[in-house]
PDB file of C-alpha atoms in Angstrom:
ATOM      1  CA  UNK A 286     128.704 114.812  81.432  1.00  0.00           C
ATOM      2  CA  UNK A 287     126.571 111.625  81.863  1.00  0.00           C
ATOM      3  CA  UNK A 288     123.327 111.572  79.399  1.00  0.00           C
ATOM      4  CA  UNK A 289     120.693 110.588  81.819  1.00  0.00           C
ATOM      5  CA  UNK A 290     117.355 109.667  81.188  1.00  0.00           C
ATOM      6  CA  UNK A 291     114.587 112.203  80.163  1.00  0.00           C
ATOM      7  CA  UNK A 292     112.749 110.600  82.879  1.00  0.00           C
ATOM      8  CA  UNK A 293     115.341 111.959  85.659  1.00  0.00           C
ATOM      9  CA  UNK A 294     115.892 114.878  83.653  1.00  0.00           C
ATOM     10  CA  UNK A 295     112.485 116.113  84.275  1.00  0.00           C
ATOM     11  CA  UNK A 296     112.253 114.990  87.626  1.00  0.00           C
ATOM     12  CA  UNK A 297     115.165 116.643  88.317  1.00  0.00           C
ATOM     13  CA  UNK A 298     113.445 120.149  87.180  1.00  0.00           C
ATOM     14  CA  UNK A 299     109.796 118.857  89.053  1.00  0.00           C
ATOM     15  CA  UNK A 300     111.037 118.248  92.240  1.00  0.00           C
ATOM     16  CA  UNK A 301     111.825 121.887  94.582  1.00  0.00           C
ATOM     17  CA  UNK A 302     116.004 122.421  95.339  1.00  0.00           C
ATOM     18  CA  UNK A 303     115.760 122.762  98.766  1.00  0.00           C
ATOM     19  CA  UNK A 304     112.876 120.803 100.123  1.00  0.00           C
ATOM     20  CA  UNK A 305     112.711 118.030  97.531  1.00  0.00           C
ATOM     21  CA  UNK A 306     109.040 117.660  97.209  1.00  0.00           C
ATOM     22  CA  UNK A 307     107.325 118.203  93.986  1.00  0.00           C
ATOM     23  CA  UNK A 308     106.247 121.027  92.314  1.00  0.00           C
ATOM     24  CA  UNK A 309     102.756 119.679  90.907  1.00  0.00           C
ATOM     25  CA  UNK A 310     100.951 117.755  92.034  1.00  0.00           C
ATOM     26  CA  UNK A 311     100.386 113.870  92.126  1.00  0.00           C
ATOM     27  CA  UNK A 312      98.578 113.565  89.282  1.00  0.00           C
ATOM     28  CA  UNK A 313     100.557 115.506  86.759  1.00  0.00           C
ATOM     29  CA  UNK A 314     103.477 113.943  88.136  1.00  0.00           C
ATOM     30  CA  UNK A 315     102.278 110.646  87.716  1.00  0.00           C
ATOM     31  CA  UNK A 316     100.628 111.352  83.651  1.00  0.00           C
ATOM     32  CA  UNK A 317     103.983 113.445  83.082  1.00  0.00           C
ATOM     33  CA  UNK A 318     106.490 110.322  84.151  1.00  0.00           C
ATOM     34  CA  UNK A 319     104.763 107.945  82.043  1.00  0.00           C
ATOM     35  CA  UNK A 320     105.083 110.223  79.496  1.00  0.00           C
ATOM     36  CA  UNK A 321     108.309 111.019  79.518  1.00  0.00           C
ATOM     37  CA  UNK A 322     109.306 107.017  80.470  1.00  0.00           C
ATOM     38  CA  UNK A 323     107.023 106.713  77.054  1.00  0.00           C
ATOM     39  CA  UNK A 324     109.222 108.810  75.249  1.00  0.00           C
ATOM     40  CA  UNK A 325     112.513 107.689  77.002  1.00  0.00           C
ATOM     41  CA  UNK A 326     111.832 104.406  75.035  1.00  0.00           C
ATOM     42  CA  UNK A 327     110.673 106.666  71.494  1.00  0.00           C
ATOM     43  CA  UNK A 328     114.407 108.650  72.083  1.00  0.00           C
ATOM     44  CA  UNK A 329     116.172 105.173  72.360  1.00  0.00           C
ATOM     45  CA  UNK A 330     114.443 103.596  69.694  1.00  0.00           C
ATOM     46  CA  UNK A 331     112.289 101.031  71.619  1.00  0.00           C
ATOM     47  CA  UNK A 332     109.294 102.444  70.922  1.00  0.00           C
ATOM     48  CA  UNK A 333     108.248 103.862  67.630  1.00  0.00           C
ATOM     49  CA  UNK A 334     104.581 105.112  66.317  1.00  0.00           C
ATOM     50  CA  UNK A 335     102.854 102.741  63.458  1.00  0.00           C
ATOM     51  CA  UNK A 336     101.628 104.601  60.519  1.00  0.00           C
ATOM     52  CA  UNK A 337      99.898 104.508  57.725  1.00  0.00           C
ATOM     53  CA  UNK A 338     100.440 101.593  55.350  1.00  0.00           C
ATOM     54  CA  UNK A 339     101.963  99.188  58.491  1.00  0.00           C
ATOM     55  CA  UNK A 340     100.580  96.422  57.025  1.00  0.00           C
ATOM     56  CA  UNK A 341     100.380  94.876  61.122  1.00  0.00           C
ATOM     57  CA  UNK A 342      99.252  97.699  63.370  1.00  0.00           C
ATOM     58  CA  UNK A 343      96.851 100.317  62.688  1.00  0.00           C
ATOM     59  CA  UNK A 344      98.105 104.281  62.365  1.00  0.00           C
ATOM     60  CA  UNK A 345      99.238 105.868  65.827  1.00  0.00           C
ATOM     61  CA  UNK A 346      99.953 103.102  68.000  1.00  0.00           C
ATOM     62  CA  UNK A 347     102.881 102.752  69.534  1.00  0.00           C
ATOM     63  CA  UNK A 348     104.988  99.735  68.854  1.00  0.00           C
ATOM     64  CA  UNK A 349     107.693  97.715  70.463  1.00  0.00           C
ATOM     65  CA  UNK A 350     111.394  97.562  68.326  1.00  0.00           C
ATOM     66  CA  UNK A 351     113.549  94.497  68.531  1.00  0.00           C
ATOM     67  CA  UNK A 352     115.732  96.908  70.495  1.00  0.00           C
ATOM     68  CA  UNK A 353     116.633  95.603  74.487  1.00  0.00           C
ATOM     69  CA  UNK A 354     115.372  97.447  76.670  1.00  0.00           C
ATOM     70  CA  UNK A 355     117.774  96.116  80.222  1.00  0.00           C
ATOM     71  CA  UNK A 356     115.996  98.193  83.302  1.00  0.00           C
ATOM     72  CA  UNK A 357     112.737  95.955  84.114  1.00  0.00           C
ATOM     73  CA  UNK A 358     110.722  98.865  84.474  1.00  0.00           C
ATOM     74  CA  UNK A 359     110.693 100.605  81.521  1.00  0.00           C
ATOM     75  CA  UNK A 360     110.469  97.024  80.123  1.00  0.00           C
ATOM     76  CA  UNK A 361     107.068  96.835  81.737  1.00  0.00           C
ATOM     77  CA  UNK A 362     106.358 100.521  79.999  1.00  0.00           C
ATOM     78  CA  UNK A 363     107.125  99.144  76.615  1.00  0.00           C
ATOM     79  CA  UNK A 364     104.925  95.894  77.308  1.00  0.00           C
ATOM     80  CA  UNK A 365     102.211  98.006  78.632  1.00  0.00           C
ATOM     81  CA  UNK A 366     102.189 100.668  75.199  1.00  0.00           C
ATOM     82  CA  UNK A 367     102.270  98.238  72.838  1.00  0.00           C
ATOM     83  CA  UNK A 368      99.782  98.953  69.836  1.00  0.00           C
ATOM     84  CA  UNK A 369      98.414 101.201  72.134  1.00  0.00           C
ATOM     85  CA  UNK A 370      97.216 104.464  71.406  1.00  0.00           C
ATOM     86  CA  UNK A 371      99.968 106.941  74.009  1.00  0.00           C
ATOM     87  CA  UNK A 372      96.718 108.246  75.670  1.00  0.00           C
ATOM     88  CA  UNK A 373      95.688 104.749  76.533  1.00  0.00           C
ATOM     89  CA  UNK A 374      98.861 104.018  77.475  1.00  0.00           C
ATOM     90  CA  UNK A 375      99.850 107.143  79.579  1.00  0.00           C
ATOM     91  CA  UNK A 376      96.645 106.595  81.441  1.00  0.00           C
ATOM     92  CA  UNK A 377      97.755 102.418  81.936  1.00  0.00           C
ATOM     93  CA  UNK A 378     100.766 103.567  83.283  1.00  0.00           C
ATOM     94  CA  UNK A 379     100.219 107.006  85.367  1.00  0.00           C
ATOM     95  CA  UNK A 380      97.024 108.127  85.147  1.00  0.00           C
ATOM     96  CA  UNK A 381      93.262 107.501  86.574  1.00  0.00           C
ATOM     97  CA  UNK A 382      93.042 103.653  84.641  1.00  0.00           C
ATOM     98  CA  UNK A 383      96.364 102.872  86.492  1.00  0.00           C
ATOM     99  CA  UNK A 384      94.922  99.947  88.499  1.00  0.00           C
ATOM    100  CA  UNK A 385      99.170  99.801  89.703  1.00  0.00           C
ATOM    101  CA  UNK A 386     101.097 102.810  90.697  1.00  0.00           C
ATOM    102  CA  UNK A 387     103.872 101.681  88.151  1.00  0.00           C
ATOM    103  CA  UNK A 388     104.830 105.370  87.421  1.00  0.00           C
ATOM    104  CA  UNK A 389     105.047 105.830  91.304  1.00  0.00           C
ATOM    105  CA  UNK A 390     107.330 103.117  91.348  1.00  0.00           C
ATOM    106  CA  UNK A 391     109.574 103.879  88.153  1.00  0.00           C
ATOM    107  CA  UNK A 392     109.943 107.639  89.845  1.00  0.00           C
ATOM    108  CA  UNK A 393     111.097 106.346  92.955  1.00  0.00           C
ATOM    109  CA  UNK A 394     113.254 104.046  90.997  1.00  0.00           C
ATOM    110  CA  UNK A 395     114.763 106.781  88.719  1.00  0.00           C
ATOM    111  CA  UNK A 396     115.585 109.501  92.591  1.00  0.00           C
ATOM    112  CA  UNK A 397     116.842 106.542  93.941  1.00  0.00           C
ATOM    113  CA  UNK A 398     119.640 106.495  91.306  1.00  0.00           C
ATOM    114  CA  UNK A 399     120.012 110.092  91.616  1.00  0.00           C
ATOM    115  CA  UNK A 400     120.873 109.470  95.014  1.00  0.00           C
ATOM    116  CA  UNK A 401     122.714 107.062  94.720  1.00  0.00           C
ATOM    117  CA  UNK A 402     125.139 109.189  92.392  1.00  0.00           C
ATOM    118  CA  UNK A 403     125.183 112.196  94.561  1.00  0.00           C
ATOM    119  CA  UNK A 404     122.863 114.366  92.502  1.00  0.00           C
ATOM    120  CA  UNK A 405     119.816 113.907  95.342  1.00  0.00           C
ATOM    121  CA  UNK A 406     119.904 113.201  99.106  1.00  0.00           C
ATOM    122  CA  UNK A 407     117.296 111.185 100.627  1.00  0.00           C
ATOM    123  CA  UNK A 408     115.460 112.393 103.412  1.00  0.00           C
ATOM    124  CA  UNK A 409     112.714 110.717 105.309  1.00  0.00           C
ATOM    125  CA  UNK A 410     110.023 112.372 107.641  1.00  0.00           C
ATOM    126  CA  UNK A 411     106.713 112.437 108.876  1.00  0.00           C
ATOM    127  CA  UNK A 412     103.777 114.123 107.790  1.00  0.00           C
ATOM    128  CA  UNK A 413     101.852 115.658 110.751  1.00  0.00           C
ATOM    129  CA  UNK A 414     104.034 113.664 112.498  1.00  0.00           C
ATOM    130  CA  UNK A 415     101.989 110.110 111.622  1.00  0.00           C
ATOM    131  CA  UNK A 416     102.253 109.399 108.004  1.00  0.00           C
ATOM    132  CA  UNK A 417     105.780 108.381 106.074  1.00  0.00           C
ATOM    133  CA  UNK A 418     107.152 110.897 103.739  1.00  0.00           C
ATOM    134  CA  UNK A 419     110.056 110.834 101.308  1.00  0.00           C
ATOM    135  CA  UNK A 420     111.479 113.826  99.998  1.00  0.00           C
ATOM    136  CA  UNK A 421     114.764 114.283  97.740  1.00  0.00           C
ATOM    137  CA  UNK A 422     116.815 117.335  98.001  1.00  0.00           C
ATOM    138  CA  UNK A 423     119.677 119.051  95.929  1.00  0.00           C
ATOM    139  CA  UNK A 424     122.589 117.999  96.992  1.00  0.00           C
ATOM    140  CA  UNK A 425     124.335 118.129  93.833  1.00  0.00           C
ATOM    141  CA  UNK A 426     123.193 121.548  91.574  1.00  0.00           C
ATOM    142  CA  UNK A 427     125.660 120.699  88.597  1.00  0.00           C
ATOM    143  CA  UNK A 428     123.511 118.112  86.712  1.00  0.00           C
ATOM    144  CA  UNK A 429     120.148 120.190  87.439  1.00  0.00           C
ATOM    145  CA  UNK A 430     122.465 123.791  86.134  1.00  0.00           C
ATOM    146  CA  UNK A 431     123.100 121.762  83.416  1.00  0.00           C
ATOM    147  CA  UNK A 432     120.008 120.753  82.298  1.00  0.00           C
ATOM    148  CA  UNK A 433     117.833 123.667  83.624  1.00  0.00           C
ATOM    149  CA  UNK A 434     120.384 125.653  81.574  1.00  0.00           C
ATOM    150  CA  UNK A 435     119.547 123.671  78.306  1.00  0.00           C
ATOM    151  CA  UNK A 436     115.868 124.800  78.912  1.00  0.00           C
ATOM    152  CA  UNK A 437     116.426 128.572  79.486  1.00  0.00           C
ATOM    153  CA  UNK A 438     118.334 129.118  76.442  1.00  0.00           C
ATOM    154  CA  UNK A 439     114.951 127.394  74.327  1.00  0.00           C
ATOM    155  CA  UNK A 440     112.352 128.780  76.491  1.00  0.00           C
ATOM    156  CA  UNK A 441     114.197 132.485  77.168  1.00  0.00           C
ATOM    157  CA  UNK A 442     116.881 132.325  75.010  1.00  0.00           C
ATOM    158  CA  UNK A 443     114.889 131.342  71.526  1.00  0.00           C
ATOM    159  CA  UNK A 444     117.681 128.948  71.082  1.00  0.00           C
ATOM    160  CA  UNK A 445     116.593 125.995  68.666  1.00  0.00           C
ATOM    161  CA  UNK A 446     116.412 123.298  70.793  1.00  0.00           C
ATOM    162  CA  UNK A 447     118.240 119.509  69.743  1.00  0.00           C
ATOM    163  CA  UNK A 448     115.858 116.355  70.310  1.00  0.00           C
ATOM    164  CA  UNK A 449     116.157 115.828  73.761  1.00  0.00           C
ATOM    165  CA  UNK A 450     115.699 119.319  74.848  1.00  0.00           C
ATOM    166  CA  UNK A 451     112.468 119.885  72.862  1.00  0.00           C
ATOM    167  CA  UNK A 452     111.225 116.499  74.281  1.00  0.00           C
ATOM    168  CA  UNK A 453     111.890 117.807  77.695  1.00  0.00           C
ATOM    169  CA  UNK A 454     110.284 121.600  77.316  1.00  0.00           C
ATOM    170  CA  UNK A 455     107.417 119.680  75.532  1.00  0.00           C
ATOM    171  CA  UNK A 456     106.672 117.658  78.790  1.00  0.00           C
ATOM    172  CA  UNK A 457     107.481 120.333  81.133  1.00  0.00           C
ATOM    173  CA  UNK A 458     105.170 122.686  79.186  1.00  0.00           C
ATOM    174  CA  UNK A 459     102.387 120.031  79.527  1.00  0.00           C
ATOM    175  CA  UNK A 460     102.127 119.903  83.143  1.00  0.00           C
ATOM    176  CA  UNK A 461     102.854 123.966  83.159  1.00  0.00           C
ATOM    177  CA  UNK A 462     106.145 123.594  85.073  1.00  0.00           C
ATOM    178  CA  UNK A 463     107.894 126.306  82.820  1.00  0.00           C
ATOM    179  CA  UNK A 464     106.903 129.877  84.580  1.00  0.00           C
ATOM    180  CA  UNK A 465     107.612 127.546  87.748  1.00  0.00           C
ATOM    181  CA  UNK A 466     111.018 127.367  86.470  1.00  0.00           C
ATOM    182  CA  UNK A 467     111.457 130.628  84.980  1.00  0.00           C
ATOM    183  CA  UNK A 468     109.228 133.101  87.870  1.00  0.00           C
ATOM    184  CA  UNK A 469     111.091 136.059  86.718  1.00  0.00           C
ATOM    185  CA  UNK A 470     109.596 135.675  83.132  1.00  0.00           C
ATOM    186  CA  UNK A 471     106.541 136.695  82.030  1.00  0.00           C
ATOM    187  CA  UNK A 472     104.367 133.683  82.195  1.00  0.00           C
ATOM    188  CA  UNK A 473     102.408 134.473  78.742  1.00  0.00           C
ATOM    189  CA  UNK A 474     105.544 134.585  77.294  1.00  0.00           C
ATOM    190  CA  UNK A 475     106.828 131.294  78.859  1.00  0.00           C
ATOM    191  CA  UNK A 476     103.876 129.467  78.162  1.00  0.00           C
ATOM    192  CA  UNK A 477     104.145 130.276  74.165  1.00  0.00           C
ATOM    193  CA  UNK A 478     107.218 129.578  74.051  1.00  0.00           C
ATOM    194  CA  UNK A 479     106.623 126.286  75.870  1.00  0.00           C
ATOM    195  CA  UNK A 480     103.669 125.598  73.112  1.00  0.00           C
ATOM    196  CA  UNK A 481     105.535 126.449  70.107  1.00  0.00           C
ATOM    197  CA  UNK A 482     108.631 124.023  71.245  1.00  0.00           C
ATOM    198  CA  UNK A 483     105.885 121.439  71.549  1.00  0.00           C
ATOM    199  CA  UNK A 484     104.813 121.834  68.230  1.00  0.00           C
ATOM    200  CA  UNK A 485     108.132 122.604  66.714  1.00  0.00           C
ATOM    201  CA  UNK A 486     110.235 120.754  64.055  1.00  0.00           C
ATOM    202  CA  UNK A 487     112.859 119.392  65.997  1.00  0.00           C
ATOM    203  CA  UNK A 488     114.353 116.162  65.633  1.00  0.00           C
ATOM    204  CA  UNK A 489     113.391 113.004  63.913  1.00  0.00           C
ATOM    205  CA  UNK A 490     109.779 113.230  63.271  1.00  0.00           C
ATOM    206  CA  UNK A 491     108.803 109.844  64.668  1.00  0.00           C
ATOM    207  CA  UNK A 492     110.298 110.917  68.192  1.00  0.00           C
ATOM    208  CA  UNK A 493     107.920 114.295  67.571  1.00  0.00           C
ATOM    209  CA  UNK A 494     105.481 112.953  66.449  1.00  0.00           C
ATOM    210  CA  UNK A 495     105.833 110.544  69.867  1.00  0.00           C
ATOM    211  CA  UNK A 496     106.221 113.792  72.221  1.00  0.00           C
ATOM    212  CA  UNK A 497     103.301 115.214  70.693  1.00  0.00           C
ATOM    213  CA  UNK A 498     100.697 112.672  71.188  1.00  0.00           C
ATOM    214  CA  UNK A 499     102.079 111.715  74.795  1.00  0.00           C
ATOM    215  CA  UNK A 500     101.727 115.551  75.898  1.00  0.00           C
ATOM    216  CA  UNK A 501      98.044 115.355  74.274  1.00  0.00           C
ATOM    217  CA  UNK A 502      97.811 111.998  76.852  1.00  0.00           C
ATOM    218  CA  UNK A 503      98.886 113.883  79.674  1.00  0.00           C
ATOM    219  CA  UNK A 504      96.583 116.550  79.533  1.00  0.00           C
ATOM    220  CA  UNK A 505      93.699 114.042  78.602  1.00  0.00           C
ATOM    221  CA  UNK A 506      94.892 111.977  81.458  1.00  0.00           C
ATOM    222  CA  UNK A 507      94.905 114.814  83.853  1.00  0.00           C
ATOM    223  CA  UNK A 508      91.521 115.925  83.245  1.00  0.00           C
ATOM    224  CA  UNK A 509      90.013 112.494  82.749  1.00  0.00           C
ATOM    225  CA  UNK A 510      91.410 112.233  86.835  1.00  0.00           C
ATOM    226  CA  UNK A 511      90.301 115.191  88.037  1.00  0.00           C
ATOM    227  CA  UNK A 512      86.588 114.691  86.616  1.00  0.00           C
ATOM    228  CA  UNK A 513      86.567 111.281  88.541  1.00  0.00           C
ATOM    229  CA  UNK A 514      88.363 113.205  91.576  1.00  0.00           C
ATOM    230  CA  UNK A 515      85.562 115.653  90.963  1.00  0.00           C
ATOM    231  CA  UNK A 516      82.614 112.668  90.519  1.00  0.00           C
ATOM    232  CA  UNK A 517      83.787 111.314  93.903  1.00  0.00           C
ATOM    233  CA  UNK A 518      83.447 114.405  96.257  1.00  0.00           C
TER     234      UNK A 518
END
């Protein structure tokens, strides 16, 4: 089977089957797709954390590779995290400092080629019947079984998950989406499972060390938006 993107992986598990809209809202979705195009770039080695001793960045900053990165896009991520901190640049990308919706436009990038390999269907409508709305729909299930399968056996399962899967439970655990997945389980149960994924010893420990910090982001990003959200009303 095709290795996709973490990026479409976890959209793939975000959005609902049937209707195709998301199951969080916008602002998780936005933190949690810069975050996981963040890591996308850690996983392919475009992106690595500085540490200690780098005699030109200082400690826990992420830092471009010589490695290509070919879609525009997440070349604009990689610019944009550069000897950053992966708060700072979670929140450049998709959260409340965004001045551009660039995760808004890398998700829509990332469904589109879903779509356009069968895995999604497009389907446009109205809200209210006044205001444009895109939703993507199922029409595929092999790729989602697939991957949604690789996340039961580490959430439910206690299987040891390889680098990619504990990348992916890490994000979905970090905008809750795991007892969405899993509603038969006990959520308490999910949840720490979810948790000690995230802070497991899987895989190379610059790429953990790289999940880590970008779920930390996320949830700093999603709070830091709803206190403005809050500030506003």
């Amino acid at each position: 089977m095709t290795r996709r993107p973490l990026t479409a992986e976890f959209l793939l598990l975000a959005l609902g089957d049937e209707d195709g809209r998301p199951r969080i809202d916008s602002t998780k979705l936005k933190a949690a797709v810069a975050g996981a195009a963040i890591v996308d770039l850690a996983l392919d080695g475009a992106l690595r954390l500085s540490e200690p001793g780098d005699p030109e960045h200082r400690p826990g900053r992420l830092v471009r590779t010589t490695r290509h990165v070919a879609d525009p896009l997440l070349a604009e991520v990689a610019r944009l995290s550069h000897d950053r901190k992966p708060k700072d640049a979670v929140g450049r990308i998709g959260g409340v400092s965004a001045w551009k919706d660039r995760a808004g436009s890398l998700k829509d990038a990332v469904l589109s080629d879903l779509a356009a390999q069968g895995v999604l269907s497009r389907e446009q409508g109205k809200v209210l019947g006044l205001f444009p709305r895109t939703s993507w729909p199922l029409a595929d299930p092999a790729v989602e079984r697939e991957v949604l399968g690789r996340v039961r056996a580490t959430v439910v399962g206690g299987v040891e998950p390889d680098e990619r899967t504990g990348a992916l439970v890490a994000l979905l655990h970090s905008v809750d989406l795991l007892p969405k997945l899993f509603p038969d389980e006990p959520k308490r149960e999910v949840r720490a499972r979810g948790k000690a994924v995230a802070d497991g010893d899987w895989g190379a420990e610059a790429v953990r060390k790289a999940v880590q910090d970008v779920q930390t982001a996320i949830t700093a990003s999603i709070v830091a938006s709803t206190v403005v959200a809050s500030g506003g009303s």
